[in-house]
Coordinates of C-alpha atoms in Angstrom, one line a residue:
Chain S
X1 CA 156.7 139.2 95.7
X2 CA 153.6 138.5 96.3
X3 CA 153.8 135.9 93.2
X4 CA 155.4 133.1 96.2
X5 CA 152.8 134.0 98.4
X6 CA 150.8 130.2 97.9
X7 CA 147.3 132.9 97.7
X8 CA 149.4 134.0 95.4
X9 CA 149.4 130.5 93.6
X10 CA 146.3 129.7 94.5
X11 CA 145.2 132.8 92.2
X12 CA 147.4 131.5 89.4
X13 CA 146.1 127.9 89.8
X14 CA 142.3 129.0 90.2
X15 CA 142.9 131.2 86.6
X16 CA 144.7 128.0 84.8
X17 CA 142.0 125.9 84.9
X18 CA 139.1 128.4 84.1
X19 CA 141.0 129.0 81.4
X20 CA 140.8 124.8 80.5
X21 CA 137.4 125.0 80.4
X22 CA 134.8 125.5 77.8
X23 CA 132.4 128.2 78.1
X24 CA 128.9 127.7 79.0
X25 CA 128.9 123.9 79.7
X26 CA 128.5 121.6 83.4
X27 CA 131.0 121.8 86.5
X28 CA 130.7 120.2 89.8
X29 CA 133.8 121.8 91.4
X30 CA 134.5 119.6 94.5
X31 CA 136.2 121.7 98.0
X32 CA 135.2 124.6 95.9
X33 CA 136.1 126.3 99.5
X34 CA 134.1 130.1 99.3
X35 CA 133.2 129.7 95.6
X36 CA 136.5 132.0 94.1
X37 CA 136.3 129.4 91.7
X38 CA 132.6 128.5 90.3
X39 CA 132.2 132.9 90.9
X40 CA 135.1 133.6 88.0
X41 CA 133.7 130.2 85.9
X42 CA 130.1 131.4 86.6
X43 CA 131.6 135.3 85.5
X44 CA 133.8 134.2 83.0
X45 CA 132.6 131.1 80.9
X46 CA 128.9 131.4 81.7
X47 CA 128.7 127.6 82.6
X48 CA 126.2 125.6 85.3
X49 CA 128.1 125.7 88.1
X50 CA 127.7 123.1 91.2
X51 CA 130.2 122.9 94.6
X52 CA 131.0 120.3 97.6
X53 CA 132.0 121.7 100.1
X54 CA 133.6 120.1 104.2
X55 CA 133.6 123.5 105.7
X56 CA 129.9 124.8 106.3
X57 CA 131.8 128.2 106.3
X58 CA 132.6 127.7 103.1
X59 CA 129.0 127.0 102.2
X60 CA 127.6 130.1 103.8
X61 CA 130.0 132.2 101.8
X62 CA 129.0 130.0 98.1
X63 CA 125.7 130.1 98.8
X64 CA 126.3 134.7 99.9
X65 CA 128.0 134.8 96.8
X66 CA 124.5 133.0 94.7
X67 CA 126.4 128.9 93.7
X68 CA 124.4 125.9 95.0
X69 CA 126.8 124.4 97.0
X70 CA 126.5 121.5 99.6
X71 CA 128.0 120.6 102.1
X72 CA 129.7 116.5 101.8
X73 CA 132.7 115.2 101.2
X74 CA 135.0 114.5 98.1
X75 CA 135.4 110.8 99.8
X76 CA 131.9 110.2 101.1
X77 CA 129.4 112.4 98.5
X78 CA 130.5 111.9 94.8
X79 CA 128.8 108.1 94.9
X80 CA 125.4 110.7 95.1
X81 CA 125.2 112.0 91.7
X82 CA 124.8 110.2 88.5
X83 CA 126.5 109.1 86.0
X84 CA 128.1 111.6 82.9
X85 CA 126.2 114.4 85.2
X86 CA 128.1 117.1 84.3
X87 CA 131.3 118.6 81.4
X88 CA 133.7 118.9 83.5
X89 CA 134.6 117.7 87.6
X90 CA 137.4 120.0 89.1
X91 CA 139.9 118.6 92.4
X92 CA 142.3 121.9 92.9
X93 CA 144.4 121.2 95.6
X94 CA 142.5 118.9 96.8
X95 CA 143.3 115.0 95.8
X96 CA 146.2 114.3 97.7
X97 CA 144.3 115.5 101.6
X98 CA 141.0 112.8 99.9
X99 CA 141.5 109.7 102.5
X100 CA 141.2 107.2 98.7
X101 CA 142.3 109.2 96.3
X102 CA 142.1 106.6 93.3
X103 CA 138.6 106.1 94.8
X104 CA 137.9 109.6 94.1
X105 CA 139.6 109.4 90.9
X106 CA 137.3 106.6 89.7
X107 CA 134.2 108.7 90.3
X108 CA 134.9 111.8 88.9
X109 CA 135.9 109.5 85.9
X110 CA 131.7 108.4 86.1
X111 CA 130.7 111.6 87.5
X112 CA 132.7 113.4 84.6
X113 CA 132.9 113.8 80.5
X114 CA 136.4 115.6 81.4
X115 CA 138.4 116.4 85.1
X116 CA 140.5 118.8 85.7
X117 CA 143.2 118.0 88.6
X118 CA 145.2 120.4 90.4
X119 CA 148.0 119.4 92.7
X120 CA 150.8 120.6 95.1
X121 CA 154.1 118.7 93.4
X122 CA 155.6 116.2 95.5
X123 CA 158.6 116.0 93.0
X124 CA 159.8 119.1 93.2
X125 CA 163.1 119.2 94.0
X126 CA 163.0 122.2 97.0
X127 CA 161.0 118.8 98.5
X128 CA 163.6 116.5 97.6
X129 CA 166.8 119.1 99.1
X130 CA 164.9 119.7 102.6
X131 CA 164.7 115.6 102.6
X132 CA 168.1 114.3 100.9
X133 CA 170.4 117.2 102.7
X134 CA 168.9 117.6 105.9
X135 CA 166.5 114.9 106.7
X136 CA 163.9 115.7 107.9
X137 CA 160.4 116.1 106.7
X138 CA 160.0 119.3 103.9
X139 CA 158.0 122.4 104.4
X140 CA 157.5 124.8 102.3
X141 CA 154.9 127.4 100.4
X142 CA 152.6 125.0 98.8
X143 CA 152.9 122.1 101.2
X144 CA 153.2 125.1 104.6
X145 CA 152.5 122.2 107.0
X146 CA 154.5 119.7 109.5
X147 CA 154.1 116.3 109.6
X148 CA 152.7 115.6 111.8
X149 CA 149.5 118.2 111.5
X150 CA 149.3 117.8 107.9
X151 CA 145.9 117.3 106.2
X152 CA 147.8 116.4 103.1
X153 CA 147.8 112.9 103.8
X154 CA 148.4 111.9 99.9
X155 CA 151.0 112.8 98.9
X156 CA 152.5 112.2 95.1
X157 CA 154.3 113.3 92.8
X158 CA 153.9 115.0 89.6
X159 CA 154.6 110.9 87.8
X160 CA 153.3 109.9 90.5
X161 CA 150.0 111.3 88.9
X162 CA 150.2 110.5 85.5
X163 CA 151.2 107.0 86.2
X164 CA 148.0 106.4 88.4
X165 CA 145.7 108.2 85.7
X166 CA 147.5 105.6 83.0
X167 CA 146.1 102.9 85.5
X168 CA 142.9 104.6 84.9
X169 CA 142.3 105.0 81.9
X170 CA 142.2 108.0 81.5
X171 CA 143.6 110.1 78.5
X172 CA 146.2 112.8 79.7
X173 CA 144.1 116.2 76.5
X174 CA 146.4 118.7 78.5
X175 CA 148.9 118.8 82.0
X176 CA 149.7 122.8 82.9
X177 CA 152.8 123.4 84.6
X178 CA 152.9 126.4 87.4
X179 CA 156.3 127.1 89.6
X180 CA 156.4 130.6 91.2
X181 CA 154.9 133.1 88.2
X182 CA 155.5 130.7 85.2
X183 CA 153.7 128.6 84.2
X184 CA 154.1 126.0 80.8
X185 CA 152.4 123.7 79.2
X186 CA 153.6 120.2 78.4
X187 CA 152.1 116.8 76.1
X188 CA 153.6 114.3 78.6
X189 CA 155.5 115.4 82.0
X190 CA 158.7 114.2 82.0
X191 CA 161.0 113.9 85.0
X192 CA 161.8 117.6 83.8
X193 CA 159.0 118.2 84.7
X194 CA 158.8 116.1 88.1
X195 CA 162.0 117.9 89.2
X196 CA 160.7 122.0 88.7
X197 CA 156.9 122.0 88.7
X198 CA 155.3 123.4 92.5
X199 CA 152.2 122.6 90.6
X200 CA 150.7 120.9 88.3
X201 CA 146.7 121.0 87.1
X202 CA 145.5 117.9 84.9
X203 CA 142.8 118.4 82.0
X204 CA 142.4 115.0 82.0
X205 CA 139.4 112.6 79.7
X206 CA 138.2 108.8 80.0
X207 CA 137.5 108.8 76.5
X208 CA 140.1 109.8 74.2
X209 CA 138.4 110.7 71.3
X210 CA 136.8 114.2 72.7
X211 CA 137.0 117.9 71.5
X212 CA 140.2 119.0 72.1
X213 CA 140.4 121.2 74.6
X214 CA 140.4 125.2 74.5
X215 CA 145.3 125.8 74.9
Chain B
X1 CA 87.7 131.4 114.0
X2 CA 88.1 134.8 115.5
X3 CA 88.9 138.5 115.1
X4 CA 88.2 137.0 111.6
X5 CA 87.9 140.0 108.6
X6 CA 85.8 138.6 105.2
X7 CA 88.1 138.8 102.0
X8 CA 87.5 140.6 99.8
X9 CA 90.9 141.0 99.0
X10 CA 91.0 144.0 96.7
X11 CA 94.3 144.6 94.6
X12 CA 94.7 148.4 96.4
X13 CA 95.1 147.3 99.6
X14 CA 97.5 144.1 99.7
X15 CA 99.1 145.5 102.3
X16 CA 97.4 144.9 105.0
X17 CA 100.1 144.5 108.1
X18 CA 98.0 145.2 110.8
X19 CA 97.9 141.6 111.1
X20 CA 95.1 140.7 112.5
X21 CA 94.4 137.9 111.4
X22 CA 92.6 137.0 108.2
X23 CA 90.6 134.6 106.5
X24 CA 89.0 133.7 103.0
X25 CA 86.2 131.1 102.4
X26 CA 85.6 129.2 99.4
X27 CA 81.9 128.4 98.1
X28 CA 81.0 126.4 96.2
X29 CA 82.2 127.6 93.1
X30 CA 86.3 126.3 94.2
X31 CA 85.6 123.4 95.4
X32 CA 88.9 121.0 97.1
X33 CA 89.3 118.0 95.5
X34 CA 91.1 116.2 98.3
X35 CA 94.3 113.0 96.8
X36 CA 91.5 111.3 97.8
X37 CA 89.1 112.0 95.7
X38 CA 86.9 113.7 98.0
X39 CA 85.9 117.3 97.7
X40 CA 85.4 119.8 100.5
X41 CA 83.3 122.8 99.1
X42 CA 83.1 125.5 101.3
X43 CA 85.8 126.0 102.9
X44 CA 87.6 128.5 104.5
X45 CA 91.8 129.2 104.5
X46 CA 93.4 130.9 107.8
X47 CA 95.5 133.3 106.7
X48 CA 98.6 135.9 108.2
X49 CA 100.1 138.6 106.4
X50 CA 103.3 140.5 107.1
X51 CA 105.2 143.3 105.3
X52 CA 104.4 145.3 101.8
X53 CA 103.1 143.3 98.7
X54 CA 105.1 145.0 95.3
X55 CA 103.5 146.1 92.4
X56 CA 104.3 143.5 90.5
X57 CA 104.0 140.9 93.4
X58 CA 106.9 139.8 92.6
X59 CA 108.1 139.5 96.9
X60 CA 106.1 137.2 98.7
X61 CA 107.1 134.8 101.1
X62 CA 104.5 132.1 101.7
X63 CA 106.3 130.7 105.0
X64 CA 104.4 127.0 106.1
X65 CA 103.9 126.3 108.6
X66 CA 105.0 123.1 111.1
X67 CA 102.3 120.3 112.6
X68 CA 100.5 122.2 115.4
X69 CA 102.0 125.7 114.3
X70 CA 99.6 128.1 112.9
X71 CA 99.1 131.4 110.5
X72 CA 100.3 133.5 113.1
X73 CA 104.1 133.3 112.3
X74 CA 105.3 137.2 112.7
X75 CA 102.8 138.6 115.3
X76 CA 101.2 137.5 118.5
X77 CA 99.1 134.9 118.9
X78 CA 95.5 136.7 119.4
X79 CA 94.6 133.8 122.4
X80 CA 98.2 133.1 123.8
X81 CA 99.2 136.7 123.5
X82 CA 102.6 135.0 123.6
X83 CA 105.2 135.6 120.2
X84 CA 104.3 134.1 117.2
X85 CA 106.1 130.6 115.9
X86 CA 109.1 132.1 113.9
X87 CA 109.5 135.8 115.1
X88 CA 112.7 135.3 115.6
X89 CA 113.0 135.1 112.4
X90 CA 110.5 137.8 110.5
X91 CA 109.9 141.3 110.3
X92 CA 111.2 144.8 108.4
X93 CA 115.1 143.6 109.3
X94 CA 115.3 140.5 109.5
X95 CA 116.0 137.2 108.1
X96 CA 112.6 137.2 106.1
X97 CA 113.0 141.0 105.7
X98 CA 109.5 142.5 105.9
X99 CA 111.0 145.4 104.1
X100 CA 111.2 144.0 102.0
X101 CA 109.5 140.8 101.3
X102 CA 104.9 140.0 101.7
X103 CA 105.4 137.2 103.8
X104 CA 101.8 135.0 103.6
X105 CA 101.7 132.1 106.6
X106 CA 98.4 130.3 106.4
X107 CA 97.1 127.8 108.9
X108 CA 96.8 124.8 106.7
X109 CA 93.5 122.9 106.2
X110 CA 91.8 120.4 108.6
X111 CA 93.7 123.1 111.3
X112 CA 92.4 124.6 114.4
X113 CA 93.1 127.4 114.3
X114 CA 90.9 129.5 111.1
X115 CA 91.4 126.4 108.4
X116 CA 88.7 124.6 108.1
X117 CA 88.6 121.1 109.5
X118 CA 87.4 118.8 111.6
X119 CA 86.0 121.1 114.1
X120 CA 84.5 122.7 112.2
X121 CA 80.1 122.5 111.1
X122 CA 79.9 119.5 108.4
X123 CA 77.1 121.7 105.9
X124 CA 75.6 118.2 105.4
X125 CA 74.6 117.7 109.1
X126 CA 75.0 121.0 110.5
X127 CA 77.3 119.0 113.5
X128 CA 80.9 118.9 113.6
X129 CA 82.9 116.8 111.3
X130 CA 84.0 115.6 114.0
X131 CA 85.2 111.4 112.0
X132 CA 84.0 112.8 109.3
X133 CA 85.9 115.0 108.0
X134 CA 87.9 113.8 104.9
X135 CA 91.7 112.2 104.9
X136 CA 94.0 115.3 104.0
X137 CA 97.7 114.7 102.3
X138 CA 100.5 117.9 102.4
X139 CA 99.5 117.9 98.9
X140 CA 95.8 119.0 100.0
X141 CA 97.6 121.5 102.4
X142 CA 99.8 122.8 99.6
X143 CA 96.1 122.5 96.4
X144 CA 93.9 124.9 99.7
X145 CA 97.7 127.2 99.8
X146 CA 97.5 128.2 95.7
X147 CA 92.9 128.5 96.8
X148 CA 94.5 131.9 98.2
X149 CA 97.2 132.2 96.4
X150 CA 95.2 132.2 93.3
X151 CA 92.6 135.2 95.0
X152 CA 94.8 137.2 96.3
X153 CA 96.2 137.7 92.7
X154 CA 99.9 135.8 92.8
X155 CA 101.1 133.7 89.7
X156 CA 104.6 133.0 92.0
X157 CA 105.9 132.3 94.7
X158 CA 109.4 134.2 95.8
X159 CA 110.3 131.9 97.5
X160 CA 108.4 128.9 99.7
X161 CA 110.3 128.6 102.9
X162 CA 109.3 125.5 105.8
X163 CA 110.5 123.3 109.2
X164 CA 110.0 119.4 109.1
X165 CA 105.7 119.6 108.0
X166 CA 106.6 123.1 106.3
X167 CA 109.8 121.8 104.8
X168 CA 107.0 119.4 103.5
X169 CA 104.9 121.6 102.2
X170 CA 107.5 123.7 100.2
X171 CA 108.8 119.8 99.0
X172 CA 105.9 120.3 97.4
X173 CA 105.5 122.9 95.6
X174 CA 108.5 123.1 93.6
X175 CA 107.5 119.6 92.6
X176 CA 103.7 120.4 92.4
X177 CA 103.8 124.0 90.8
X178 CA 107.5 124.2 89.6
X179 CA 106.6 127.5 87.9
X180 CA 105.2 128.6 90.7
X181 CA 107.9 128.6 92.7
X182 CA 111.0 131.1 92.9
X183 CA 112.7 129.2 95.4
X184 CA 112.1 127.4 97.9
X185 CA 113.9 126.2 101.6
X186 CA 112.7 122.6 104.0
X187 CA 114.5 122.7 107.2
X188 CA 114.2 119.3 109.6
X189 CA 113.2 117.8 106.8
X190 CA 112.4 114.9 104.7
X191 CA 111.0 113.2 101.4
X192 CA 108.7 111.2 102.7
X193 CA 107.7 109.2 106.8
X194 CA 110.1 107.2 107.8
X195 CA 108.7 103.7 109.6
X196 CA 109.8 106.3 112.5
X197 CA 108.4 109.0 112.3
X198 CA 104.8 106.9 111.4
X199 CA 105.4 104.8 115.0
X200 CA 105.7 107.8 117.3
X201 CA 102.8 109.5 115.1
X202 CA 100.5 107.3 115.5
X203 CA 101.7 106.3 119.3
X204 CA 99.4 109.6 119.5
X205 CA 97.0 109.1 118.0
X206 CA 96.1 105.7 119.9
X207 CA 97.1 107.5 123.3
X208 CA 94.0 110.4 122.1
X209 CA 91.7 107.6 120.9
X210 CA 92.0 105.6 124.6
X211 CA 90.4 108.5 125.9
X212 CA 87.0 108.2 127.1
X213 CA 86.6 111.1 126.5
X214 CA 87.7 110.9 122.5
X215 CA 84.3 108.9 122.1
X216 CA 85.0 108.4 118.3
X217 CA 85.4 112.1 117.9
X218 CA 82.4 112.9 118.9
X219 CA 83.6 115.3 121.4
X220 CA 82.5 119.0 120.6
X221 CA 79.4 118.3 122.4
X222 CA 80.1 117.9 125.6
X223 CA 81.8 120.3 126.6
X224 CA 85.6 118.6 127.0
X225 CA 87.5 116.6 125.6
X226 CA 90.1 113.8 125.1
X227 CA 92.8 116.3 126.7
X228 CA 95.1 113.2 128.8
X229 CA 94.9 111.4 125.5
X230 CA 96.2 114.8 123.5
X231 CA 98.9 116.0 126.4
X232 CA 100.1 112.2 126.4
X233 CA 100.7 112.3 122.5
X234 CA 102.3 115.4 123.2
X235 CA 104.2 114.6 125.3
X236 CA 106.1 111.4 123.5
X237 CA 106.0 113.6 120.2
X238 CA 108.4 116.3 122.5
X239 CA 110.7 114.3 122.6
X240 CA 112.0 113.7 119.4
X241 CA 111.7 117.0 118.5
X242 CA 114.5 117.9 121.3
X243 CA 118.3 115.9 121.4
X244 CA 119.2 113.2 123.9
X245 CA 122.5 116.0 124.5
X246 CA 119.7 118.8 125.5
X247 CA 118.1 117.0 127.4
X248 CA 120.9 116.8 129.0
X249 CA 121.7 119.8 129.0
X250 CA 119.1 121.7 130.6
X251 CA 117.5 118.5 133.1
X252 CA 119.7 116.0 133.3
X253 CA 118.3 114.1 136.7
X254 CA 117.1 117.6 138.8
X255 CA 114.5 116.8 140.8
X256 CA 112.4 119.5 140.5
X257 CA 111.5 120.4 143.2
X258 CA 113.4 119.6 147.0
X259 CA 116.4 117.0 147.1
X260 CA 115.0 114.5 147.6
X261 CA 113.4 111.5 146.1
X262 CA 109.4 111.5 146.6
X263 CA 109.0 107.8 146.6
X264 CA 106.2 108.1 144.5
X265 CA 104.4 108.9 141.6
X266 CA 104.8 112.4 141.5
X267 CA 106.8 114.8 138.8
X268 CA 109.8 114.4 141.4
X269 CA 112.3 115.7 137.9
X270 CA 112.9 118.6 136.3
X271 CA 112.3 117.0 132.4
X272 CA 108.6 114.8 134.4
X273 CA 107.7 118.2 134.9
X274 CA 109.0 119.5 131.4
X275 CA 106.6 117.4 129.4
X276 CA 103.0 117.7 131.9
X277 CA 103.4 121.7 130.7
X278 CA 103.8 121.5 127.2
X279 CA 101.0 118.4 127.7
X280 CA 98.8 120.2 129.1
X281 CA 99.5 123.5 127.9
X282 CA 98.8 121.9 124.5
X283 CA 95.5 120.8 124.6
X284 CA 94.4 124.6 125.5
X285 CA 95.3 125.5 122.2
X286 CA 95.4 122.2 119.9
X287 CA 92.4 120.5 118.5
X288 CA 92.5 116.7 119.3
X289 CA 90.8 115.4 116.0
X290 CA 93.1 118.0 114.0
X291 CA 96.2 116.3 116.1
X292 CA 94.7 113.2 114.7
X293 CA 94.6 114.4 110.9
X294 CA 97.0 116.1 110.9
X295 CA 99.4 113.9 111.8
X296 CA 97.8 111.2 109.9
X297 CA 98.8 113.7 106.5
X298 CA 102.4 113.2 106.9
X299 CA 102.8 109.7 107.0
X300 CA 101.0 109.2 104.0
X301 CA 103.8 112.2 103.0
X302 CA 106.0 110.4 100.2
X303 CA 107.1 113.2 96.8
X304 CA 108.2 109.7 95.3
X305 CA 105.4 107.6 95.5
X306 CA 103.6 109.3 93.3
X307 CA 106.8 109.2 90.2
X308 CA 107.6 105.4 89.9
X309 CA 108.5 105.8 93.9
X310 CA 112.3 107.1 91.7
X311 CA 112.8 110.8 94.1
X312 CA 115.2 112.4 91.5
X313 CA 111.4 112.3 89.1
X314 CA 110.1 113.8 91.3
X315 CA 112.9 117.0 90.5
X316 CA 112.5 115.9 87.0
X317 CA 112.2 119.7 85.5
X318 CA 111.9 121.7 89.3
X319 CA 113.6 125.1 88.1
X320 CA 112.9 126.1 91.7
X321 CA 116.6 127.1 93.4
X322 CA 116.6 124.7 96.3
X323 CA 118.2 125.7 100.0
X324 CA 118.0 122.0 102.0
X325 CA 118.8 122.6 105.6
X326 CA 119.1 120.3 108.4
X327 CA 120.1 119.7 112.1
X328 CA 123.5 117.2 113.3
X329 CA 121.4 116.6 116.2
X330 CA 118.2 116.1 114.4
X331 CA 116.5 112.8 115.2
X332 CA 113.8 113.0 114.6
X333 CA 114.4 114.0 110.4
X334 CA 118.0 113.6 110.7
X335 CA 120.6 114.8 107.5
X336 CA 120.0 112.2 106.1
X337 CA 116.9 112.7 105.2
X338 CA 117.9 115.9 104.0
X339 CA 120.5 114.7 102.4
X340 CA 118.0 112.5 100.3
X341 CA 116.7 115.2 99.0
X342 CA 120.2 116.5 97.7
X343 CA 120.7 113.5 95.9
X344 CA 117.4 113.3 94.3
X345 CA 118.1 117.0 92.5
X346 CA 121.5 116.6 92.2
X347 CA 120.8 113.1 89.9
X348 CA 117.9 116.0 88.8
X349 CA 120.5 118.4 87.9
X350 CA 118.9 120.8 90.2
X351 CA 119.9 123.5 91.1
X352 CA 120.5 122.8 95.4
X353 CA 122.3 124.0 98.1
X354 CA 122.8 121.6 101.4
X355 CA 123.8 123.6 104.6
X356 CA 123.9 121.0 108.0
X357 CA 124.3 123.1 110.8
X358 CA 125.7 122.0 114.6
X359 CA 123.1 122.6 117.0
X360 CA 123.0 120.2 120.2
X361 CA 119.2 122.0 120.2
X362 CA 117.2 119.1 117.9
X363 CA 114.6 118.9 115.7
X364 CA 113.1 122.3 116.8
X365 CA 116.4 124.2 116.5
X366 CA 115.4 125.8 113.2
X367 CA 112.0 127.9 116.2
X368 CA 115.1 129.1 117.4
X369 CA 117.6 131.9 116.5
X370 CA 120.1 129.6 115.3
X371 CA 124.2 132.1 113.9
X372 CA 124.8 129.6 111.3
X373 CA 121.1 128.7 109.6
X374 CA 120.5 132.9 109.7
X375 CA 123.7 133.2 108.7
X376 CA 122.8 130.4 105.6
X377 CA 118.7 131.4 105.2
X378 CA 119.6 135.0 104.5
X379 CA 122.7 134.3 102.4
X380 CA 120.1 132.7 99.6
X381 CA 117.7 134.8 100.4
X382 CA 119.6 138.1 99.0
X383 CA 121.1 136.4 96.4
X384 CA 118.1 135.1 95.9
X385 CA 116.4 138.4 95.9
X386 CA 118.7 139.1 93.0
X387 CA 118.2 136.5 90.5
X388 CA 115.0 137.8 90.8
X389 CA 115.6 141.3 90.1
X390 CA 113.6 142.1 93.3
X391 CA 116.8 143.8 95.0
X392 CA 115.6 147.1 96.4

């Protein structure tokens, strides 16, 4: 039953991301929270990890765990990182809360060889249902806010995100669709994925010749 | 130099925790070659230690003091009897836990609390150096500290920590001796002195030099000194250490003694009285020439200067773990300066954590028991200790 709590959802999301990262690589986790993913990647995948986190509380928690994390903001501080600094730049459940997602994605593209992004899919049938039938802004367990207090100011669907990747010449290496305890892989997300995925994880790279990701 | 025990530091008795001020003198065979090219010899380093050095000498934390600090970081100052300037942080069970770490704090070279400075005798003239003392830099301060660390038989430092000018020393240590510094915590500091920083220091120096009692620095034989000038310098500098919000909170426009204005130039306002007190108490504990030399050292500080003016190049090959801390209301060394360091470390693929602590206490916040700062330092130190294999 705990599979449907936001915490369990978040954990599935992190495990899927960790699965996509090659061992021993250099990783930047943007919006790393209290460092759960970085800790997982450091211990399980021996990555050389760095984090950016907005909240002081989060940064302190990370520093206490021995993680190298700086206080900063995805919208403001990515420009401080040099080109090609990381093998993977990760943004989990954060892009929808940024002010300028396109610019954030472009910066990630510059900093890292590969990008891993997870986000809640606004195309999920339950969300569509709430808006279509009830005429109210959707509130779900993955998007548990009212319209007036949500930090999620730039929500998108799986198809929207795919379109932005194409626009930025980002090569989609792999996508993982998550719903409840389901986790399935699709080559190119289509209408079905857009309807049934509650969350999506995209592994993209700026270069189609990059070695294929671990599947 | 009171309470001096001369050191022939023996390795079997390293754990001197009696908090007596110590000093180490380096003779002709161990000269200090300064950035200016001048060779300073002989010279003495006044220092203090807390805690116990472990068997493999791997638990050393070097604490670096700020502009007008001294080596009495955790124990009462022998002259003023006041608590050490960082007694809030250093001690048994505290953030810098002397049950686990061996803490060393030195008075900087050029200082006036036991290390050789302008008030000491110039061996060539038999008189105090005064303005014939060579100009020193932050790198010189660090170089002098290495002499002491060498003499104590310590290979590498577990951590170098300090705020403000102490943070500059921590940065300089990591850049100049990367293999000897496992971790560094520069607090409320900057990678270089800005025009504004230099400007405030110049006001202070000019105040000292404008005092007729300064006598071009040769005031020692006269029994008086440029007290008024030095007090003004301290008053001006002290304003830069506080935030406007803190001044408002503590003083606002409150009157000192009465309900009414005096229509004169006495200290009507509490802030005036406070600054005058800061100025006059400072001259009792600080040598005016020393103030000139140490402010000069910070003005000359620019970590990138020897690295093609690219800060990131200074950090190439530096494996030291950094924890950088800034304070929101610090306008003396604002967060932007700390972020420059963070940015350069990231560009050099360095290992850095950074926290900006929310506080209205201004630059001086790093001296205080700031809960967020304490939490950050405690976490960083314990994880670094674990990585260093120092868990007890």
